[in-house]
């Protein structure tokens, strides 16, 4: 059983079909959206940790 999919010259790039290009583009958009939302989440965690550190520092100052 011979198929054109598996027959290509070494070093020659294969064409990407429109269907596969749409899949790749869709995955890139989803990955970008997740990356942006993750940045906001990490920023929020950083603010929470900073706030907790300030609270501990304030409590330490009060107990001196």
mmCIF file of N, CA, C and O in Angstrom, residues 29-62:
data_model
loop_
_atom_site.group_PDB
_atom_site.id
_atom_site.type_symbol
_atom_site.label_atom_id
_atom_site.label_comp_id
_atom_site.label_asym_id
_atom_site.label_seq_id
_atom_site.Cartn_x
_atom_site.Cartn_y
_atom_site.Cartn_z
ATOM 1 N N UNK A 29 -3.757 30.260 19.387
ATOM 2 C CA UNK A 29 -4.643 31.248 20.015
ATOM 3 C C UNK A 29 -5.010 30.810 21.426
ATOM 4 O O UNK A 29 -4.968 31.607 22.370
ATOM 5 N N UNK A 30 -5.342 29.541 21.596
ATOM 6 C CA UNK A 30 -5.690 29.025 22.928
ATOM 7 C C UNK A 30 -4.486 29.113 23.868
ATOM 8 O O UNK A 30 -4.611 29.532 25.020
ATOM 9 N N UNK A 31 -3.310 28.750 23.374
ATOM 10 C CA UNK A 31 -2.098 28.826 24.200
ATOM 11 C C UNK A 31 -1.809 30.267 24.606
ATOM 12 O O UNK A 31 -1.424 30.534 25.744
ATOM 13 N N UNK A 32 -2.003 31.202 23.671
ATOM 14 C CA UNK A 32 -1.796 32.618 23.988
ATOM 15 C C UNK A 32 -2.769 33.109 25.045
ATOM 16 O O UNK A 32 -2.391 33.836 25.965
ATOM 17 N N UNK A 33 -4.029 32.709 24.930
ATOM 18 C CA UNK A 33 -5.035 33.111 25.919
ATOM 19 C C UNK A 33 -4.702 32.545 27.291
ATOM 20 O O UNK A 33 -4.827 33.242 28.310
ATOM 21 N N UNK A 34 -4.255 31.300 27.334
ATOM 22 C CA UNK A 34 -3.874 30.697 28.620
ATOM 23 C C UNK A 34 -2.653 31.392 29.211
ATOM 24 O O UNK A 34 -2.574 31.599 30.429
ATOM 25 N N UNK A 35 -1.708 31.755 28.377
ATOM 26 C CA UNK A 35 -0.506 32.435 28.863
ATOM 27 C C UNK A 35 -0.865 33.790 29.465
ATOM 28 O O UNK A 35 -0.341 34.174 30.518
ATOM 29 N N UNK A 36 -1.759 34.516 28.805
ATOM 30 C CA UNK A 36 -2.170 35.828 29.317
ATOM 31 C C UNK A 36 -2.898 35.680 30.644
ATOM 32 O O UNK A 36 -2.646 36.419 31.598
ATOM 33 N N UNK A 37 -3.801 34.707 30.740
ATOM 34 C CA UNK A 37 -4.534 34.521 31.988
ATOM 35 C C UNK A 37 -3.608 34.024 33.097
ATOM 36 O O UNK A 37 -3.786 34.375 34.259
ATOM 37 N N UNK A 38 -2.604 33.229 32.743
ATOM 38 C CA UNK A 38 -1.648 32.749 33.746
ATOM 39 C C UNK A 38 -0.826 33.911 34.294
ATOM 40 O O UNK A 38 -0.525 33.949 35.487
ATOM 41 N N UNK A 39 -0.483 34.866 33.439
ATOM 42 C CA UNK A 39 0.279 36.029 33.898
ATOM 43 C C UNK A 39 -0.533 36.807 34.927
ATOM 44 O O UNK A 39 0.004 37.252 35.939
ATOM 45 N N UNK A 40 -1.810 36.990 34.672
ATOM 46 C CA UNK A 40 -2.657 37.692 35.630
ATOM 47 C C UNK A 40 -2.755 36.917 36.931
ATOM 48 O O UNK A 40 -2.749 37.496 38.011
ATOM 49 N N UNK A 41 -2.831 35.596 36.857
ATOM 50 C CA UNK A 41 -2.906 34.769 38.054
ATOM 51 C C UNK A 41 -1.617 34.868 38.857
ATOM 52 O O UNK A 41 -1.651 35.023 40.075
ATOM 53 N N UNK A 42 -0.475 34.790 38.191
ATOM 54 C CA UNK A 42 0.814 34.879 38.877
ATOM 55 C C UNK A 42 0.974 36.256 39.510
ATOM 56 O O UNK A 42 1.464 36.382 40.635
ATOM 57 N N UNK A 43 0.531 37.293 38.804
ATOM 58 C CA UNK A 43 0.603 38.639 39.363
ATOM 59 C C UNK A 43 -0.245 38.727 40.628
ATOM 60 O O UNK A 43 0.181 39.303 41.630
ATOM 61 N N UNK A 44 -1.430 38.135 40.615
ATOM 62 C CA UNK A 44 -2.302 38.137 41.793
ATOM 63 C C UNK A 44 -1.681 37.383 42.955
ATOM 64 O O UNK A 44 -1.747 37.826 44.108
ATOM 65 N N UNK A 45 -1.054 36.249 42.664
ATOM 66 C CA UNK A 45 -0.385 35.476 43.717
ATOM 67 C C UNK A 45 0.769 36.282 44.290
ATOM 68 O O UNK A 45 0.972 36.322 45.512
ATOM 69 N N UNK A 46 1.511 36.966 43.430
ATOM 70 C CA UNK A 46 2.615 37.805 43.903
ATOM 71 C C UNK A 46 2.127 38.905 44.829
ATOM 72 O O UNK A 46 2.749 39.190 45.851
ATOM 73 N N UNK A 47 1.002 39.513 44.483
ATOM 74 C CA UNK A 47 0.441 40.558 45.346
ATOM 75 C C UNK A 47 -0.006 39.971 46.682
ATOM 76 O O UNK A 47 0.185 40.590 47.733
ATOM 77 N N UNK A 48 -0.611 38.780 46.657
ATOM 78 C CA UNK A 48 -1.047 38.131 47.897
ATOM 79 C C UNK A 48 0.141 37.802 48.794
ATOM 80 O O UNK A 48 0.095 38.023 50.012
ATOM 81 N N UNK A 49 1.196 37.281 48.208
ATOM 82 C CA UNK A 49 2.391 36.926 48.985
ATOM 83 C C UNK A 49 3.024 38.192 49.551
ATOM 84 O O UNK A 49 3.444 38.226 50.716
ATOM 85 N N UNK A 50 3.069 39.244 48.752
ATOM 86 C CA UNK A 50 3.624 40.513 49.213
ATOM 87 C C UNK A 50 2.801 41.069 50.371
ATOM 88 O O UNK A 50 3.349 41.551 51.372
ATOM 89 N N UNK A 51 1.493 40.988 50.247
ATOM 90 C CA UNK A 51 0.604 41.471 51.304
ATOM 91 C C UNK A 51 0.813 40.667 52.586
ATOM 92 O O UNK A 51 0.855 41.235 53.688
ATOM 93 N N UNK A 52 0.939 39.358 52.456
ATOM 94 C CA UNK A 52 1.170 38.513 53.632
ATOM 95 C C UNK A 52 2.520 38.849 54.270
ATOM 96 O O UNK A 52 2.632 38.908 55.504
ATOM 97 N N UNK A 53 3.533 39.097 53.447
ATOM 98 C CA UNK A 53 4.848 39.480 53.979
ATOM 99 C C UNK A 53 4.784 40.797 54.724
ATOM 100 O O UNK A 53 5.395 40.956 55.787
ATOM 101 N N UNK A 54 4.047 41.752 54.174
ATOM 102 C CA UNK A 54 3.892 43.040 54.863
ATOM 103 C C UNK A 54 3.163 42.881 56.187
ATOM 104 O O UNK A 54 3.498 43.547 57.168
ATOM 105 N N UNK A 55 2.173 42.001 56.224
ATOM 106 C CA UNK A 55 1.439 41.751 57.465
ATOM 107 C C UNK A 55 2.357 41.136 58.517
ATOM 108 O O UNK A 55 2.320 41.537 59.696
ATOM 109 N N UNK A 56 3.190 40.203 58.124
ATOM 110 C CA UNK A 56 4.131 39.574 59.061
ATOM 111 C C UNK A 56 5.145 40.601 59.543
ATOM 112 O O UNK A 56 5.467 40.680 60.735
ATOM 113 N N UNK A 57 5.641 41.433 58.638
ATOM 114 C CA UNK A 57 6.608 42.465 59.021
ATOM 115 C C UNK A 57 5.964 43.454 59.986
ATOM 116 O O UNK A 57 6.600 43.885 60.965
ATOM 117 N N UNK A 58 4.716 43.821 59.716
ATOM 118 C CA UNK A 58 4.004 44.748 60.617
ATOM 119 C C UNK A 58 3.801 44.120 61.996
ATOM 120 O O UNK A 58 3.967 44.802 63.015
ATOM 121 N N UNK A 59 3.454 42.862 62.042
ATOM 122 C CA UNK A 59 3.272 42.171 63.330
ATOM 123 C C UNK A 59 4.581 42.081 64.078
ATOM 124 O O UNK A 59 4.628 42.230 65.306
ATOM 125 N N UNK A 60 5.674 41.850 63.359
ATOM 126 C CA UNK A 60 6.997 41.767 64.007
ATOM 127 C C UNK A 60 7.372 43.118 64.592
ATOM 128 O O UNK A 60 7.935 43.198 65.700
ATOM 129 N N UNK A 61 7.084 44.221 63.866
ATOM 130 C CA UNK A 61 7.373 45.564 64.381
ATOM 131 C C UNK A 61 6.554 45.854 65.639
ATOM 132 O O UNK A 61 7.036 46.472 66.583
ATOM 133 N N UNK A 62 5.302 45.403 65.640
ATOM 134 C CA UNK A 62 4.418 45.664 66.781
ATOM 135 C C UNK A 62 4.841 44.913 68.031
ATOM 136 O O UNK A 62 4.573 45.374 69.146
#
